[in-house]
Amino acid sequence: MNWHSSSLGDVLDEVGVSRGEGLSDEEAERRLEENGENQIRQEDETSPLEIFISQFQDNLIYLLIVAAILSVGIGVFPGESPKYGEAGIIMLILFANGIFGFVQDYRAEKSIEALKKMSTPNATVLRNGRKKEVDSTQVVPGDIVVLEQGDAVPADARVIEADSLSTDEAALTGESQSVSKSEGTVDEDAAVADRDNMVYMNTHVVKGRGKAVVVETGMETQVGGIAEELTDVEENKTPFQKEVDQLGTRVGALVVGIVGLTALVQLTLGSADIITIVLLSIGLAVAGVPESLPPIVTLTLSLGSKKLLEKDALVRSLPVVEALGSVDHIVTDKTGTLTEGVMTVRRLYTPGSELEVTGTGMDATGEFRSGDDPVEPGDDTRELLKCGRVCNNAELIENEDGEEEYKGEPTETALLVSSAKAGMEEDYERDRSVPFSSDRKRMTVVNDGTAYMKGAPETVLERCDRALVNGEVKDLDDELRQEIKDRNHRYANDALRVLGFAKKQEVEGEEGEELESNMVFLGLQGMIDPARGEVKDAIEDCRTAGIQVVMATGDNVETAKAIGDKLGFSTENAITGPELEELSQEELQEKIGDTEIFARVNPEHKVRISEVLQDEGHNVAMTGDGVNDAPALKHSDVGIAMGQRGTDVAKKSSDMVLQDDNFVTIRDAVSEGRHIFDTIRKVTNQLLSTNSGEVMFVFLGTLIGSIFFGDANQAFGGGDTVVLTAAMILWVNFASDGPPAIALTKDPKVDGIMERSPRDTDEGVLDKKIMSMIAFTGPVAAACCLPILFLNIGIGADWTFGFDQAQKMLFMALAFFEIIMFQVIRRDYGLRLYQNKWLTAGILGASASHLLILYTPLAQFFGMPQGFTLQQWGWVATSLAVFTVVEYGFRKAISYKLGSRVPDL
């Protein structure tokens, strides 16, 4: 059927639904089974096999594969036999590392899928004659969907009601201008962009409200035809992942360079043959590759996103996990984030009377008081309450659990509750309306020939020339106008959010400015949204952490200051939106550092605030909830949408969604982001420091053998022996660096993590301090441990052990050097071994695996004799003790503290 060109009656008959009742729950369930879920299938999803194969598609892994091939290829030379055992160990460990990487990447894929499902917007549909909120994937053909400004359109649907309804179809048609929608039919051959009686999946409502009957879902929608997905979560590489990619190239180049240098040394200073050079190449390649680094980074980021989710912060992409650690400015909304987000009307003012209203939240139980005495609201007050009820987009609906709840913006739900306290529960049909916008600061609804307006008091007041006073309509003279302004100012100083209300009768045929002028002022409703009790401490924690917190609210400056004062904001230099517009870029740059409150701001102002802060070199997190907040959210370094009151458009534009709309969650997320960055830095420091040691063991060992003994090959007893075999090095990488490095992800947060300054936006994981320690650790470890080899290889001394035993001693020195480095690095963060039971278990397991090789026939797979004497352990322990003392001494000498993160060593 051509849904757009057929009559509405035929469309409703075709999908089998009544426009007034909608589908029954039973029929909707049947159709869901018949048509499937309303979602776009991803044809290009990565298969598990592709994920597994990708584990071996890396320059560093290619080096190790080449090393394994060379181990076998040696057999082609005369008198040489293939080293199948060594090649087998290399490939076995590569395969095990690939399995680990596959598990982490597969889990990460599933985690992203879960985030997509959690960030899928809900839809309001008509079921059994009542409005009901359901997951958009549960929408079926025939559903009557209710559309409001900010809603994502859940499926392709034919419009059946439109009240100033406009949608943004840029994602579908590429048209940047919003498209007005209406009932009726269009030509059969009309293009998609010209079908103004249809709304489409993957678009959103930018203005007005309406209803539409769903005609296509899932892959049958227009967007399904081009396989674009509404709830797309981009999987961009994090800055550190890019760093790891660059690291692979650099390590590969470094290894090739060292191999070339070593070969040159052997050829010029010694008499090494091609076999020795090949074996050295294998050893150096294995030593230089931190093969477990990429999967552990993936694990760390995945665990980080799960921890953030536990704290009610849903990240929509992994880069956010890392970016949170460098945030130094948070620009936050007031309503619902710094405050409870549940508005309650406290005062009603009409010219001639004022009433207090009791009760809290969404409970309609309460009474009206004049002084201390309960009273019944008079006619003027009831007219004021009626205006708040008619001019309102909030409504009472049935949620997914079958319970009634108010759906709508907190201010509007508060108006429904205040009128319900007066026994007014009638639903008013609107003839037409002019929706609220941040530019207009007002909303007008026409009901039964009367226009009702609500909005900012100053905006409403300037459009009135009369007022309702004790049941009579009187001219709004200067004295009464000033009284209203004074009352508004007093309410705002008491931290009340104030709305003005007006009406105008007999407005048939009036439009635009004519409709919204010469109105009758009805009064004010002042409501309170109290500050969250825990927020003040959270803001103080952020400031201690070097993070500047800025309030940017649409409320008037008096209300913003009142709430700000309670939460510890400086109220001296508050700037309003109009004042902001008058400031030049240079003037704003001068003032912004001393300004903590921006009031009466719109989304465009937020974008400008963010731009100025970023131009000053700051890393900005910005909160938002409305459709127009999308540019500000996208422009900031970390865009944060509200999960409870945020529009679908805001959520889709954000990097993170606060599921509880609470500022405390932002503080906790930043803290967790810093912890995750610390963990990645510790893992990277550990793996690169120990790999640096391995390279130095092989390189310096060969160099010393060539210089002092004329030929390293002869120094090591002749044949084709080397300092350490590739199998030995790879085993140490796997056992000593593997499980314990994974266990680092379970490290607790360091003390004072929210007392240090944010890291710079351009500060990478491998900063100068980390690089200096990596450069120092390798040569020092080699210098402390290589004497074990050269003093015990049996040259002119009866007490030495011989090369095989000396090599085995160096093998164990390397193995336990890498284990010791875990606590050496963690000590920089003030952490002790007992604080991480998983690390303790990992270290014990690694140690046990090394002993298993020493004292069992497994030793033969590494080309070494079985057993290890106490005297040999003494040599190993002595060399490692010397290394530990020198390493700690160097760190103390340069006061290596990671900024102010840990105590002085």
Coordinates of N, CA and C in Angstrom, one line a residue, residues 602-763:
N602 N 20.5 30.2 26.9 CA 19.9 29.2 26.0 C 21.0 28.3 25.5
P603 N 20.7 27.3 24.7 CA 21.7 26.4 24.2 C 22.8 27.0 23.4
E604 N 22.5 28.1 22.7 CA 23.5 28.8 21.9 C 24.6 29.4 22.9
H605 N 24.1 29.9 24.0 CA 25.0 30.5 25.0 C 25.9 29.4 25.5
K606 N 25.4 28.2 25.7 CA 26.2 27.1 26.3 C 27.3 26.7 25.3
V607 N 27.0 26.7 24.0 CA 28.0 26.4 23.0 C 29.1 27.5 23.1
R608 N 28.8 28.7 23.3 CA 29.8 29.8 23.3 C 30.6 29.7 24.6
I609 N 30.0 29.3 25.7 CA 30.8 29.1 27.0 C 31.8 28.0 26.8
S610 N 31.3 26.9 26.2 CA 32.2 25.8 25.9 C 33.3 26.1 25.0
E611 N 33.0 26.9 24.0 CA 34.1 27.3 23.0 C 35.2 28.1 23.7
V612 N 34.7 29.1 24.5 CA 35.7 30.0 25.1 C 36.6 29.2 26.1
L613 N 36.0 28.3 26.9 CA 36.8 27.5 27.8 C 37.8 26.6 27.0
Q614 N 37.3 26.0 25.9 CA 38.2 25.1 25.2 C 39.3 25.9 24.5
D615 N 39.0 27.2 24.1 CA 40.0 28.0 23.5 C 41.1 28.4 24.5
E616 N 40.7 28.4 25.8 CA 41.6 28.6 26.9 C 42.4 27.4 27.3
G617 N 42.2 26.3 26.6 CA 42.9 25.0 26.8 C 42.3 24.1 27.8
H618 N 41.0 24.3 28.1 CA 40.4 23.5 29.1 C 39.7 22.3 28.5
N619 N 39.5 21.2 29.3 CA 38.8 20.0 28.8 C 37.4 20.1 29.5
V620 N 36.3 20.3 28.7 CA 35.0 20.6 29.2 C 34.0 19.5 29.1
A621 N 33.3 19.2 30.2 CA 32.2 18.3 30.3 C 30.9 19.2 30.3
M622 N 30.0 18.9 29.5 CA 28.8 19.8 29.4 C 27.5 18.9 29.6
T623 N 26.6 19.3 30.4 CA 25.3 18.6 30.6 C 24.2 19.2 29.8
G624 N 23.2 18.5 29.4 CA 22.1 19.0 28.6 C 21.0 18.0 28.6
D625 N 19.8 18.5 28.3 CA 18.6 17.6 28.3 C 17.7 17.8 27.1
G626 N 17.7 19.0 26.5 CA 16.8 19.4 25.5 C 17.2 19.1 24.1
V627 N 16.3 19.3 23.1 CA 16.7 19.1 21.7 C 17.8 20.1 21.3
N628 N 17.6 21.3 21.8 CA 18.5 22.4 21.4 C 19.9 22.3 22.1
D629 N 20.0 21.4 23.1 CA 21.3 21.2 23.7 C 22.2 20.3 22.9
A630 N 21.7 19.7 21.9 CA 22.5 18.7 21.1 C 23.8 19.4 20.6
P631 N 23.8 20.6 20.0 CA 25.1 21.2 19.6 C 26.1 21.4 20.7
A632 N 25.6 21.8 21.9 CA 26.5 22.0 23.0 C 27.1 20.7 23.5
L633 N 26.3 19.6 23.5 CA 26.8 18.3 23.9 C 27.8 17.8 23.0
K634 N 27.6 18.0 21.7 CA 28.5 17.5 20.7 C 29.8 18.3 20.7
H635 N 29.7 19.6 21.0 CA 30.9 20.5 20.9 C 31.8 20.3 22.1
S636 N 31.3 19.8 23.2 CA 32.1 19.7 24.4 C 33.0 18.5 24.3
D637 N 34.0 18.4 25.2 CA 34.8 17.2 25.2 C 34.1 15.9 25.7
V638 N 33.3 16.1 26.7 CA 32.4 15.0 27.2 C 31.0 15.6 27.3
G639 N 30.1 15.1 26.4 CA 28.7 15.5 26.5 C 27.9 14.6 27.4
I640 N 27.2 15.2 28.3 CA 26.5 14.4 29.3 C 25.0 14.7 29.2
A641 N 24.2 13.7 28.9 CA 22.8 13.8 28.8 C 22.1 13.3 30.1
M642 N 20.9 13.8 30.3 CA 20.1 13.4 31.5 C 19.3 12.1 31.1
G643 N 19.4 11.1 31.8 CA 18.7 9.9 31.5 C 17.2 9.9 31.8
Q644 N 16.8 10.7 32.8 CA 15.4 10.6 33.2 C 14.6 11.7 32.5
R645 N 15.1 12.9 32.4 CA 14.4 14.0 31.8 C 14.9 14.5 30.5
G646 N 16.0 13.8 30.0 CA 16.6 14.2 28.8 C 15.8 13.7 27.6
T647 N 15.8 14.5 26.5 CA 15.1 14.0 25.3 C 16.0 13.0 24.6
D648 N 15.3 12.2 23.7 CA 16.1 11.2 22.9 C 17.2 11.8 22.1
V649 N 16.9 13.0 21.6 CA 17.9 13.7 20.7 C 19.2 14.0 21.6
A650 N 19.0 14.5 22.8 CA 20.1 14.9 23.7 C 20.9 13.6 24.0
K651 N 20.2 12.5 24.3 CA 20.9 11.3 24.6 C 21.8 10.8 23.5
K652 N 21.2 10.9 22.3 CA 21.9 10.4 21.1 C 23.1 11.3 20.8
S653 N 23.1 12.5 21.2 CA 24.2 13.5 20.9 C 25.2 13.4 22.0
S654 N 25.0 12.7 23.0 CA 25.9 12.7 24.2 C 27.0 11.6 24.1
D655 N 28.0 11.8 25.0 CA 29.0 10.7 25.2 C 28.6 9.8 26.3
M656 N 27.9 10.4 27.3 CA 27.5 9.7 28.5 C 26.1 10.1 28.9
V657 N 25.4 9.1 29.5 CA 24.0 9.4 30.0 C 24.0 9.2 31.5
L658 N 23.5 10.2 32.2 CA 23.3 10.0 33.7 C 22.0 9.4 33.9
Q659 N 22.0 8.2 34.3 CA 20.7 7.5 34.5 C 19.9 8.0 35.7
D660 N 20.6 8.7 36.6 CA 19.9 9.3 37.8 C 19.8 10.8 37.8
D661 N 20.3 11.4 36.7 CA 20.3 12.9 36.6 C 21.0 13.6 37.7
N662 N 21.9 13.0 38.4 CA 22.5 13.5 39.6 C 24.0 14.0 39.4
F663 N 24.3 15.2 39.8 CA 25.6 15.7 39.7 C 26.6 14.8 40.4
V664 N 26.3 14.2 41.5 CA 27.2 13.3 42.2 C 27.7 12.2 41.3
T665 N 26.9 11.8 40.4 CA 27.3 10.7 39.4 C 28.4 11.2 38.5
I666 N 28.4 12.5 38.2 CA 29.5 13.1 37.3 C 30.8 13.1 38.1
R667 N 30.7 13.5 39.4 CA 31.9 13.4 40.3 C 32.4 12.0 40.3
D668 N 31.6 11.0 40.6 CA 32.0 9.6 40.7 C 32.6 9.1 39.4
A669 N 32.0 9.6 38.2 CA 32.5 9.1 36.9 C 33.9 9.7 36.6
V670 N 34.1 10.9 37.0 CA 35.4 11.5 36.8 C 36.5 10.8 37.7
S671 N 36.1 10.5 38.9 CA 37.0 9.7 39.8 C 37.3 8.4 39.2
E672 N 36.3 7.7 38.7 CA 36.5 6.4 38.0 C 37.3 6.5 36.8
G673 N 37.1 7.6 36.0 CA 37.9 7.8 34.8 C 39.4 8.0 35.2
R674 N 39.7 8.7 36.2 CA 41.1 8.9 36.7 C 41.7 7.5 37.1
H675 N 40.9 6.7 37.8 CA 41.4 5.4 38.2 C 41.7 4.5 37.0
I676 N 40.8 4.6 36.0 CA 41.0 3.8 34.8 C 42.3 4.2 34.1
F677 N 42.5 5.5 34.0 CA 43.7 6.0 33.4 C 45.0 5.6 34.1
D678 N 44.9 5.6 35.5 CA 46.0 5.1 36.3 C 46.3 3.7 36.0
T679 N 45.3 2.9 35.9 CA 45.5 1.5 35.6 C 46.1 1.2 34.3
I680 N 45.7 1.9 33.3 CA 46.3 1.8 31.9 C 47.7 2.2 32.0
R681 N 48.0 3.2 32.7 CA 49.4 3.7 32.8 C 50.3 2.7 33.5
K682 N 49.7 2.1 34.6 CA 50.5 1.1 35.3 C 50.8 -0.1 34.5
V683 N 49.8 -0.6 33.8 CA 50.0 -1.7 32.9 C 51.0 -1.4 31.8
T684 N 50.9 -0.3 31.2 CA 51.9 0.1 30.1 C 53.3 0.2 30.7
N685 N 53.4 0.9 31.8 CA 54.7 1.0 32.5 C 55.3 -0.3 32.8
Q686 N 54.5 -1.2 33.3 CA 55.0 -2.6 33.7 C 55.5 -3.3 32.4
L687 N 54.6 -3.4 31.4 CA 55.0 -4.2 30.3 C 56.2 -3.7 29.5
L688 N 56.2 -2.4 29.3 CA 57.3 -1.8 28.5 C 58.6 -1.8 29.3
S689 N 58.5 -1.6 30.6 CA 59.7 -1.6 31.4 C 60.4 -3.0 31.4
T690 N 59.5 -4.0 31.6 CA 60.1 -5.4 31.6 C 60.5 -5.8 30.2
N691 N 59.8 -5.4 29.1 CA 60.3 -5.7 27.8 C 61.6 -5.0 27.5
S692 N 61.7 -3.8 28.0 CA 63.0 -3.1 27.9 C 64.1 -3.9 28.5
G693 N 63.8 -4.5 29.7 CA 64.8 -5.3 30.4 C 65.2 -6.5 29.6
E694 N 64.2 -7.2 28.9 CA 64.5 -8.4 28.1 C 65.4 -8.0 26.9
V695 N 65.1 -6.9 26.3 CA 65.9 -6.5 25.2 C 67.3 -6.2 25.6
M696 N 67.5 -5.6 26.7 CA 68.8 -5.2 27.2 C 69.6 -6.5 27.7
F697 N 68.9 -7.5 28.2 CA 69.5 -8.7 28.6 C 70.2 -9.3 27.3
V698 N 69.4 -9.4 26.2 CA 69.9 -10.1 25.0 C 71.0 -9.2 24.4
F699 N 70.6 -7.9 24.2 CA 71.5 -7.0 23.4 C 72.9 -6.8 24.2
L700 N 72.8 -6.4 25.5 CA 74.0 -6.2 26.2 C 74.8 -7.4 26.4
G701 N 74.1 -8.5 26.6 CA 74.8 -9.8 26.8 C 75.6 -10.2 25.6
T702 N 75.0 -10.0 24.4 CA 75.7 -10.2 23.2 C 76.9 -9.3 23.0
L703 N 76.6 -8.0 23.3 CA 77.6 -6.9 23.1 C 78.8 -7.2 24.0
I704 N 78.5 -7.5 25.3 CA 79.6 -7.8 26.2 C 80.4 -9.0 25.8
G705 N 79.7 -10.1 25.4 CA 80.4 -11.3 24.9 C 81.3 -11.0 23.8
S706 N 80.9 -10.1 22.9 CA 81.7 -9.8 21.7 C 82.9 -9.0 22.0
I707 N 82.7 -8.0 22.9 CA 83.8 -7.0 23.2 C 84.8 -7.6 24.1
F708 N 84.4 -8.3 25.2 CA 85.4 -8.8 26.2 C 85.9 -10.2 25.9
F709 N 85.1 -11.0 25.1 CA 85.5 -12.3 24.9 C 85.9 -12.6 23.4
G710 N 85.7 -11.5 22.6 CA 86.0 -11.6 21.2 C 84.9 -12.2 20.3
D711 N 84.1 -13.0 20.9 CA 83.0 -13.7 20.2 C 82.0 -14.2 21.2
A712 N 80.8 -13.6 21.2 CA 79.7 -14.0 22.2 C 79.4 -15.5 22.0
N713 N 79.5 -16.0 20.8 CA 79.2 -17.4 20.5 C 80.1 -18.3 21.3
Q714 N 81.4 -18.0 21.2 CA 82.4 -18.8 21.9 C 82.3 -18.5 23.4
A715 N 82.0 -17.3 23.8 CA 81.9 -17.0 25.2 C 80.8 -17.9 25.9
F716 N 79.8 -18.2 25.1 CA 78.7 -19.0 25.7 C 78.9 -20.5 25.5
G717 N 80.1 -20.9 25.2 CA 80.4 -22.3 25.1 C 80.4 -22.9 23.7
G718 N 80.4 -22.0 22.7 CA 80.4 -22.5 21.3 C 79.0 -23.0 20.9
G719 N 79.0 -23.5 19.6 CA 77.7 -23.9 19.1 C 76.9 -22.7 18.7
D720 N 75.5 -22.9 18.7 CA 74.7 -21.7 18.3 C 73.9 -21.2 19.5
T721 N 74.5 -21.2 20.7 CA 73.8 -20.8 21.9 C 73.7 -19.3 21.9
V722 N 72.7 -18.7 22.7 CA 72.5 -17.3 22.8 C 72.2 -17.0 24.3
V723 N 72.2 -15.7 24.7 CA 72.0 -15.3 26.1 C 70.8 -16.0 26.6
L724 N 69.6 -15.7 26.0 CA 68.4 -16.3 26.4 C 67.6 -16.7 25.1
T725 N 67.0 -17.9 25.1 CA 66.3 -18.3 23.9 C 65.0 -17.6 23.8
A726 N 64.4 -17.6 22.6 CA 63.1 -17.0 22.4 C 62.0 -17.6 23.2
A727 N 62.1 -18.9 23.4 CA 61.1 -19.6 24.2 C 61.1 -19.1 25.6
M728 N 62.3 -19.0 26.2 CA 62.5 -18.5 27.6 C 61.8 -17.1 27.7
I729 N 62.2 -16.2 26.8 CA 61.7 -14.8 26.9 C 60.2 -14.8 26.8
L730 N 59.7 -15.5 25.8 CA 58.2 -15.5 25.6 C 57.5 -16.1 26.8
W731 N 58.1 -17.1 27.4 CA 57.4 -17.7 28.6 C 57.4 -16.7 29.7
V732 N 58.5 -16.0 29.9 CA 58.5 -15.0 30.9 C 57.4 -13.9 30.7
N733 N 57.3 -13.5 29.4 CA 56.3 -12.5 29.0 C 54.9 -13.0 29.4
F734 N 54.7 -14.3 29.1 CA 53.4 -14.9 29.3 C 53.0 -15.1 30.7
A735 N 54.0 -15.7 31.5 CA 53.7 -16.1 32.8 C 53.9 -15.0 33.8
S736 N 55.0 -14.3 33.7 CA 55.3 -13.2 34.7 C 54.5 -12.0 34.5
D737 N 54.3 -11.6 33.2 CA 53.6 -10.4 32.9 C 52.1 -10.6 32.6
G738 N 51.7 -11.8 32.3 CA 50.3 -12.0 31.9 C 49.3 -11.9 33.0
P739 N 49.0 -13.0 33.8 CA 48.0 -12.9 34.9 C 48.2 -11.8 35.8
P740 N 49.4 -11.5 36.3 CA 49.5 -10.3 37.2 C 49.2 -9.0 36.6
A741 N 49.5 -8.8 35.3 CA 49.1 -7.6 34.6 C 47.6 -7.5 34.5
I742 N 46.9 -8.6 34.3 CA 45.5 -8.6 34.2 C 44.9 -8.2 35.6
A743 N 45.6 -8.7 36.6 CA 45.1 -8.4 38.0 C 45.3 -7.0 38.4
L744 N 46.1 -6.2 37.7 CA 46.2 -4.8 38.0 C 44.9 -4.1 37.8
T745 N 44.0 -4.6 36.9 CA 42.7 -4.0 36.7 C 41.9 -4.0 37.9
K746 N 42.3 -4.8 38.9 CA 41.5 -4.9 40.2 C 42.2 -4.0 41.3
D747 N 43.2 -3.3 40.9 CA 43.8 -2.4 41.9 C 42.8 -1.4 42.4
P748 N 42.8 -1.0 43.7 CA 42.0 0.0 44.3 C 42.4 1.4 43.8
K749 N 41.5 2.3 43.9 CA 41.9 3.7 43.7 C 42.9 4.2 44.7
V750 N 43.9 5.0 44.2 CA 44.9 5.5 45.1 C 44.2 6.6 46.0
D751 N 44.8 6.7 47.2 CA 44.3 7.7 48.1 C 44.5 9.1 47.5
G752 N 43.5 10.0 47.6 CA 43.7 11.3 47.1 C 43.6 11.5 45.6
I753 N 42.9 10.5 45.0 CA 42.8 10.6 43.5 C 42.0 11.8 43.1
M754 N 41.1 12.3 44.0 CA 40.3 13.5 43.6 C 40.9 14.7 44.3
E755 N 42.2 14.6 44.7 CA 42.9 15.8 45.3 C 44.0 16.2 44.4
R756 N 44.2 15.6 43.3 CA 45.3 16.0 42.4 C 44.7 16.8 41.2
S757 N 45.5 17.5 40.5 CA 45.0 18.3 39.4 C 44.7 17.4 38.2
P758 N 43.8 17.8 37.3 CA 43.5 17.0 36.1 C 44.7 17.0 35.2
R759 N 44.9 15.9 34.5 CA 46.0 15.8 33.6 C 45.7 16.7 32.4
D760 N 46.7 17.1 31.7 CA 46.5 17.9 30.5 C 45.9 17.1 29.4
T761 N 45.1 17.8 28.5 CA 44.4 17.1 27.5 C 45.4 16.4 26.5
D762 N 46.6 16.9 26.4 CA 47.6 16.3 25.4 C 48.6 15.4 26.1
E763 N 48.3 15.1 27.4 CA 49.2 14.2 28.2 C 48.9 12.8 27.8

